[in-house]
Amino acid sequence: MIVTVFRNRLRPDVQGQYQPTLNRMLELATAMPGFVATKTFVAEDGERATLVEFADEASHQAWGRHPEHVQAQAQGRAAFYSEYKLQVCEVLRESAFKA
C-alpha cells in the first residue's frame, strides 16, 4: 500500500474557490483503480493534513498523472496554498483493532 501525506496551509482568501476544486479531486481520486481511502484533518492553527491510500505504486502514479489532478496541482501552487509538504510512503507493516 502507498500512503500520501499532504500537509498544507491555504491562503486566507481562497476558501470559497478551493472547495469546488477539492470536491472534484475527491470525486476523481475515489474513482481511480487502486484507490483505498482518503481523510483530511484540520488543526487549530489552520494546517491541513490529508492522507490518501492507494493499493500500489502503479495506481498511485496513475493518480499523480491524471490530467485534471496535474492541473489542480498547478492551480494549488499558483493560487491556493501558502505552503505545503508532500510525503509518499510505502506501508511496511499494518495492524488494526476494532472493538
Tab-separated table of N, CA and C in Angstrom:
chain	number	residue	atom	x	y	z
A	1	MET	N	0.850	-1.177	0.000
A	1	MET	CA	0.000	0.000	0.000
A	1	MET	C	0.894	1.237	0.000
A	2	ILE	N	0.461	2.264	-0.700
A	2	ILE	CA	1.147	3.548	-0.764
A	2	ILE	C	0.274	4.584	-0.066
A	3	VAL	N	0.879	5.346	0.845
A	3	VAL	CA	0.168	6.388	1.580
A	3	VAL	C	0.821	7.728	1.269
A	4	THR	N	0.017	8.676	0.852
A	4	THR	CA	0.489	10.039	0.638
A	4	THR	C	0.031	10.886	1.811
A	5	VAL	N	0.959	11.639	2.370
A	5	VAL	CA	0.666	12.596	3.435
A	5	VAL	C	0.863	13.975	2.818
A	6	PHE	N	-0.212	14.724	2.715
A	6	PHE	CA	-0.172	16.059	2.110
A	6	PHE	C	-0.539	17.085	3.168
A	7	ARG	N	0.478	17.780	3.686
A	7	ARG	CA	0.267	18.821	4.688
A	7	ARG	C	0.306	20.164	3.989
A	8	ASN	N	-0.646	21.040	4.326
A	8	ASN	CA	-0.697	22.323	3.630
A	8	ASN	C	-1.392	23.380	4.465
A	9	ARG	N	-1.194	24.598	4.023
A	9	ARG	CA	-1.922	25.743	4.568
A	9	ARG	C	-2.500	26.514	3.387
A	10	LEU	N	-3.775	26.849	3.517
A	10	LEU	CA	-4.429	27.628	2.472
A	10	LEU	C	-4.135	29.109	2.654
A	11	ARG	N	-4.096	29.810	1.552
A	11	ARG	CA	-4.038	31.266	1.629
A	11	ARG	C	-5.360	31.754	2.221
A	12	PRO	N	-5.343	32.835	2.979
A	12	PRO	CA	-6.545	33.251	3.725
A	12	PRO	C	-7.763	33.559	2.861
A	13	ASP	N	-7.583	33.979	1.640
A	13	ASP	CA	-8.695	34.475	0.832
A	13	ASP	C	-9.222	33.483	-0.202
A	14	VAL	N	-8.884	32.183	-0.094
A	14	VAL	CA	-9.228	31.265	-1.177
A	14	VAL	C	-10.238	30.173	-0.821
A	15	GLN	N	-10.740	30.134	0.395
A	15	GLN	CA	-11.583	29.017	0.821
A	15	GLN	C	-12.749	28.772	-0.136
A	16	GLY	N	-13.451	29.813	-0.534
A	16	GLY	CA	-14.591	29.638	-1.431
A	16	GLY	C	-14.206	29.093	-2.792
A	17	GLN	N	-13.024	29.425	-3.263
A	17	GLN	CA	-12.541	28.943	-4.565
A	17	GLN	C	-11.963	27.536	-4.452
A	18	TYR	N	-11.408	27.215	-3.298
A	18	TYR	CA	-10.717	25.942	-3.107
A	18	TYR	C	-11.678	24.759	-3.013
A	19	GLN	N	-12.791	24.927	-2.340
A	19	GLN	CA	-13.692	23.811	-2.063
A	19	GLN	C	-14.188	23.093	-3.319
A	20	PRO	N	-14.616	23.794	-4.376
A	20	PRO	CA	-15.042	23.066	-5.577
A	20	PRO	C	-13.926	22.235	-6.205
A	21	THR	N	-12.707	22.764	-6.185
A	21	THR	CA	-11.573	22.009	-6.720
A	21	THR	C	-11.308	20.782	-5.861
A	22	LEU	N	-11.332	20.951	-4.547
A	22	LEU	CA	-11.146	19.820	-3.640
A	22	LEU	C	-12.219	18.760	-3.869
A	23	ASN	N	-13.457	19.164	-3.980
A	23	ASN	CA	-14.554	18.215	-4.207
A	23	ASN	C	-14.343	17.428	-5.497
A	24	ARG	N	-13.907	18.109	-6.548
A	24	ARG	CA	-13.662	17.437	-7.826
A	24	ARG	C	-12.505	16.450	-7.704
A	25	MET	N	-11.449	16.827	-6.996
A	25	MET	CA	-10.314	15.920	-6.830
A	25	MET	C	-10.725	14.684	-6.033
A	26	LEU	N	-11.553	14.863	-5.018
A	26	LEU	CA	-12.050	13.710	-4.258
A	26	LEU	C	-12.898	12.798	-5.141
A	27	GLU	N	-13.729	13.399	-5.964
A	27	GLU	CA	-14.562	12.620	-6.894
A	27	GLU	C	-13.692	11.793	-7.837
A	28	LEU	N	-12.666	12.421	-8.398
A	28	LEU	CA	-11.782	11.720	-9.333
A	28	LEU	C	-10.957	10.650	-8.631
A	29	ALA	N	-10.363	11.010	-7.493
A	29	ALA	CA	-9.474	10.071	-6.801
A	29	ALA	C	-10.216	8.809	-6.386
A	30	THR	N	-11.417	8.972	-5.841
A	30	THR	CA	-12.161	7.802	-5.359
A	30	THR	C	-12.589	6.883	-6.501
A	31	ALA	N	-12.606	7.397	-7.729
A	31	ALA	CA	-12.971	6.587	-8.890
A	31	ALA	C	-11.760	5.911	-9.538
A	32	MET	N	-10.562	6.243	-9.097
A	32	MET	CA	-9.348	5.682	-9.695
A	32	MET	C	-9.172	4.223	-9.287
A	33	PRO	N	-8.757	3.368	-10.234
A	33	PRO	CA	-8.422	1.992	-9.857
A	33	PRO	C	-7.310	1.999	-8.804
A	34	GLY	N	-7.457	1.193	-7.789
A	34	GLY	CA	-6.456	1.096	-6.747
A	34	GLY	C	-6.647	2.051	-5.588
A	35	PHE	N	-7.597	2.974	-5.703
A	35	PHE	CA	-7.866	3.891	-4.591
A	35	PHE	C	-8.391	3.093	-3.402
A	36	VAL	N	-7.902	3.431	-2.202
A	36	VAL	CA	-8.343	2.738	-0.990
A	36	VAL	C	-9.136	3.678	-0.089
A	37	ALA	N	-8.544	4.820	0.285
A	37	ALA	CA	-9.214	5.717	1.223
A	37	ALA	C	-8.536	7.075	1.243
A	38	THR	N	-9.272	8.063	1.752
A	38	THR	CA	-8.697	9.384	1.997
A	38	THR	C	-9.392	10.000	3.203
A	39	LYS	N	-8.655	10.840	3.910
A	39	LYS	CA	-9.206	11.537	5.071
A	39	LYS	C	-8.401	12.816	5.245
A	40	THR	N	-9.095	13.918	5.560
A	40	THR	CA	-8.439	15.204	5.789
A	40	THR	C	-8.711	15.665	7.214
A	41	PHE	N	-7.681	16.225	7.824
A	41	PHE	CA	-7.765	16.766	9.176
A	41	PHE	C	-7.311	18.215	9.124
A	42	VAL	N	-7.937	19.060	9.934
A	42	VAL	CA	-7.542	20.468	10.013
A	42	VAL	C	-7.196	20.775	11.464
A	43	ALA	N	-5.983	21.253	11.683
A	43	ALA	CA	-5.517	21.581	13.027
A	43	ALA	C	-6.041	22.958	13.438
A	44	GLU	N	-5.987	23.222	14.738
A	44	GLU	CA	-6.453	24.507	15.267
A	44	GLU	C	-5.691	25.687	14.675
A	45	ASP	N	-4.424	25.466	14.305
A	45	ASP	CA	-3.620	26.561	13.740
A	45	ASP	C	-3.819	26.719	12.234
A	46	GLY	N	-4.734	25.943	11.650
A	46	GLY	CA	-5.059	26.077	10.239
A	46	GLY	C	-4.334	25.117	9.314
A	47	GLU	N	-3.351	24.392	9.837
A	47	GLU	CA	-2.672	23.425	8.972
A	47	GLU	C	-3.633	22.293	8.646
A	48	ARG	N	-3.612	21.876	7.388
A	48	ARG	CA	-4.452	20.778	6.916
A	48	ARG	C	-3.542	19.587	6.622
A	49	ALA	N	-4.017	18.388	6.917
A	49	ALA	CA	-3.281	17.168	6.585
A	49	ALA	C	-4.249	16.196	5.923
A	50	THR	N	-3.903	15.771	4.729
A	50	THR	CA	-4.718	14.811	4.001
A	50	THR	C	-3.911	13.534	3.824
A	51	LEU	N	-4.520	12.411	4.168
A	51	LEU	CA	-3.929	11.099	3.954
A	51	LEU	C	-4.679	10.440	2.809
A	52	VAL	N	-3.930	9.929	1.839
A	52	VAL	CA	-4.542	9.237	0.703
A	52	VAL	C	-3.853	7.889	0.552
A	53	GLU	N	-4.655	6.830	0.472
A	53	GLU	CA	-4.119	5.481	0.342
A	53	GLU	C	-4.468	4.904	-1.027
A	54	PHE	N	-3.456	4.342	-1.675
A	54	PHE	CA	-3.637	3.593	-2.917
A	54	PHE	C	-3.073	2.199	-2.720
A	55	ALA	N	-3.621	1.244	-3.431
A	55	ALA	CA	-3.247	-0.160	-3.256
A	55	ALA	C	-1.794	-0.429	-3.608
A	56	ASP	N	-1.260	0.292	-4.592
A	56	ASP	CA	0.091	0.013	-5.056
A	56	ASP	C	0.687	1.238	-5.734
A	57	GLU	N	1.960	1.135	-6.043
A	57	GLU	CA	2.684	2.251	-6.654
A	57	GLU	C	2.112	2.624	-8.023
A	58	ALA	N	1.734	1.647	-8.815
A	58	ALA	CA	1.209	1.926	-10.160
A	58	ALA	C	-0.074	2.754	-10.095
A	59	SER	N	-0.979	2.408	-9.194
A	59	SER	CA	-2.224	3.170	-9.095
A	59	SER	C	-1.963	4.563	-8.517
A	60	HIS	N	-1.012	4.663	-7.604
A	60	HIS	CA	-0.637	5.974	-7.071
A	60	HIS	C	-0.053	6.852	-8.170
A	61	GLN	N	0.818	6.309	-8.985
A	61	GLN	CA	1.411	7.069	-10.078
A	61	GLN	C	0.368	7.477	-11.110
A	62	ALA	N	-0.586	6.600	-11.377
A	62	ALA	CA	-1.660	6.947	-12.323
A	62	ALA	C	-2.446	8.152	-11.810
A	63	TRP	N	-2.720	8.196	-10.516
A	63	TRP	CA	-3.400	9.351	-9.933
A	63	TRP	C	-2.537	10.608	-10.082
A	64	GLY	N	-1.267	10.475	-9.835
A	64	GLY	CA	-0.366	11.619	-9.959
A	64	GLY	C	-0.308	12.182	-11.369
A	65	ARG	N	-0.549	11.336	-12.370
A	65	ARG	CA	-0.505	11.777	-13.777
A	65	ARG	C	-1.866	12.127	-14.353
A	66	HIS	N	-2.932	11.949	-13.587
A	66	HIS	CA	-4.268	12.255	-14.107
A	66	HIS	C	-4.295	13.725	-14.539
A	67	PRO	N	-4.741	14.025	-15.771
A	67	PRO	CA	-4.665	15.399	-16.288
A	67	PRO	C	-5.347	16.453	-15.412
A	68	GLU	N	-6.520	16.147	-14.885
A	68	GLU	CA	-7.193	17.134	-14.021
A	68	GLU	C	-6.452	17.318	-12.702
A	69	HIS	N	-5.844	16.242	-12.207
A	69	HIS	CA	-5.072	16.337	-10.973
A	69	HIS	C	-3.814	17.182	-11.203
A	70	VAL	N	-3.159	16.973	-12.327
A	70	VAL	CA	-1.977	17.776	-12.669
A	70	VAL	C	-2.354	19.255	-12.745
A	71	GLN	N	-3.478	19.547	-13.365
A	71	GLN	CA	-3.956	20.931	-13.467
A	71	GLN	C	-4.276	21.499	-12.078
A	72	ALA	N	-4.902	20.710	-11.227
A	72	ALA	CA	-5.235	21.172	-9.873
A	72	ALA	C	-3.974	21.406	-9.044
A	73	GLN	N	-2.952	20.589	-9.242
A	73	GLN	CA	-1.684	20.799	-8.538
A	73	GLN	C	-1.083	22.157	-8.906
A	74	ALA	N	-1.082	22.468	-10.192
A	74	ALA	CA	-0.546	23.753	-10.638
A	74	ALA	C	-1.380	24.907	-10.080
A	75	GLN	N	-2.687	24.744	-10.087
A	75	GLN	CA	-3.568	25.769	-9.531
A	75	GLN	C	-3.320	25.944	-8.034
A	76	GLY	N	-3.080	24.849	-7.344
A	76	GLY	CA	-2.790	24.911	-5.910
A	76	GLY	C	-1.545	25.727	-5.624
A	77	ARG	N	-0.472	25.470	-6.388
A	77	ARG	CA	0.765	26.228	-6.185
A	77	ARG	C	0.580	27.699	-6.541
A	78	ALA	N	-0.173	27.980	-7.595
A	78	ALA	CA	-0.343	29.354	-8.069
A	78	ALA	C	-1.334	30.158	-7.232
A	79	ALA	N	-2.368	29.502	-6.692
A	79	ALA	CA	-3.462	30.274	-6.112
A	79	ALA	C	-3.902	29.860	-4.708
A	80	PHE	N	-3.804	28.585	-4.347
A	80	PHE	CA	-4.456	28.120	-3.129
A	80	PHE	C	-3.550	28.020	-1.902
A	81	TYR	N	-2.336	27.512	-2.065
A	81	TYR	CA	-1.512	27.166	-0.909
A	81	TYR	C	-0.490	28.244	-0.590
A	82	SER	N	-0.360	28.553	0.694
A	82	SER	CA	0.746	29.395	1.128
A	82	SER	C	1.978	28.531	1.360
A	83	GLU	N	1.763	27.248	1.640
A	83	GLU	CA	2.855	26.284	1.775
A	83	GLU	C	2.279	24.881	1.751
A	84	TYR	N	3.119	23.912	1.391
A	84	TYR	CA	2.719	22.514	1.507
A	84	TYR	C	3.942	21.623	1.591
A	85	LYS	N	3.714	20.416	2.063
A	85	LYS	CA	4.733	19.368	2.125
A	85	LYS	C	4.050	18.074	1.735
A	86	LEU	N	4.663	17.342	0.835
A	86	LEU	CA	4.098	16.097	0.329
A	86	LEU	C	5.070	14.959	0.634
A	87	GLN	N	4.558	13.903	1.239
A	87	GLN	CA	5.364	12.714	1.512
A	87	GLN	C	4.626	11.503	0.966
A	88	VAL	N	5.341	10.673	0.218
A	88	VAL	CA	4.773	9.436	-0.316
A	88	VAL	C	5.497	8.288	0.379
A	89	CYS	N	4.720	7.433	1.027
A	89	CYS	CA	5.275	6.397	1.896
A	89	CYS	C	4.748	5.024	1.489
A	90	GLU	N	5.591	4.020	1.647
A	90	GLU	CA	5.157	2.645	1.445
A	90	GLU	C	4.900	2.030	2.818
A	91	VAL	N	3.762	1.405	2.967
A	91	VAL	CA	3.415	0.784	4.247
A	91	VAL	C	4.276	-0.472	4.420
A	92	LEU	N	5.043	-0.497	5.497
A	92	LEU	CA	5.901	-1.642	5.787
A	92	LEU	C	5.228	-2.650	6.698
A	93	ARG	N	4.360	-2.153	7.560
A	93	ARG	CA	3.647	-3.014	8.486
A	93	ARG	C	2.327	-2.337	8.803
A	94	GLU	N	1.312	-3.146	9.048
A	94	GLU	CA	-0.003	-2.591	9.387
A	94	GLU	C	-0.671	-3.507	10.393
A	95	SER	N	-1.327	-2.907	11.352
A	95	SER	CA	-2.177	-3.667	12.269
A	95	SER	C	-3.406	-2.809	12.537
A	96	ALA	N	-4.464	-3.432	12.977
A	96	ALA	CA	-5.703	-2.701	13.231
A	96	ALA	C	-6.453	-3.373	14.361
A	97	PHE	N	-7.302	-2.614	15.015
A	97	PHE	CA	-8.158	-3.139	16.072
A	97	PHE	C	-9.490	-2.427	15.982
A	98	LYS	N	-10.541	-3.142	16.143
A	98	LYS	CA	-11.874	-2.547	16.187
A	98	LYS	C	-12.704	-3.352	17.170
A	99	ALA	N	-13.179	-2.702	18.224
A	99	ALA	CA	-13.961	-3.402	19.255
A	99	ALA	C	-15.369	-3.658	18.765
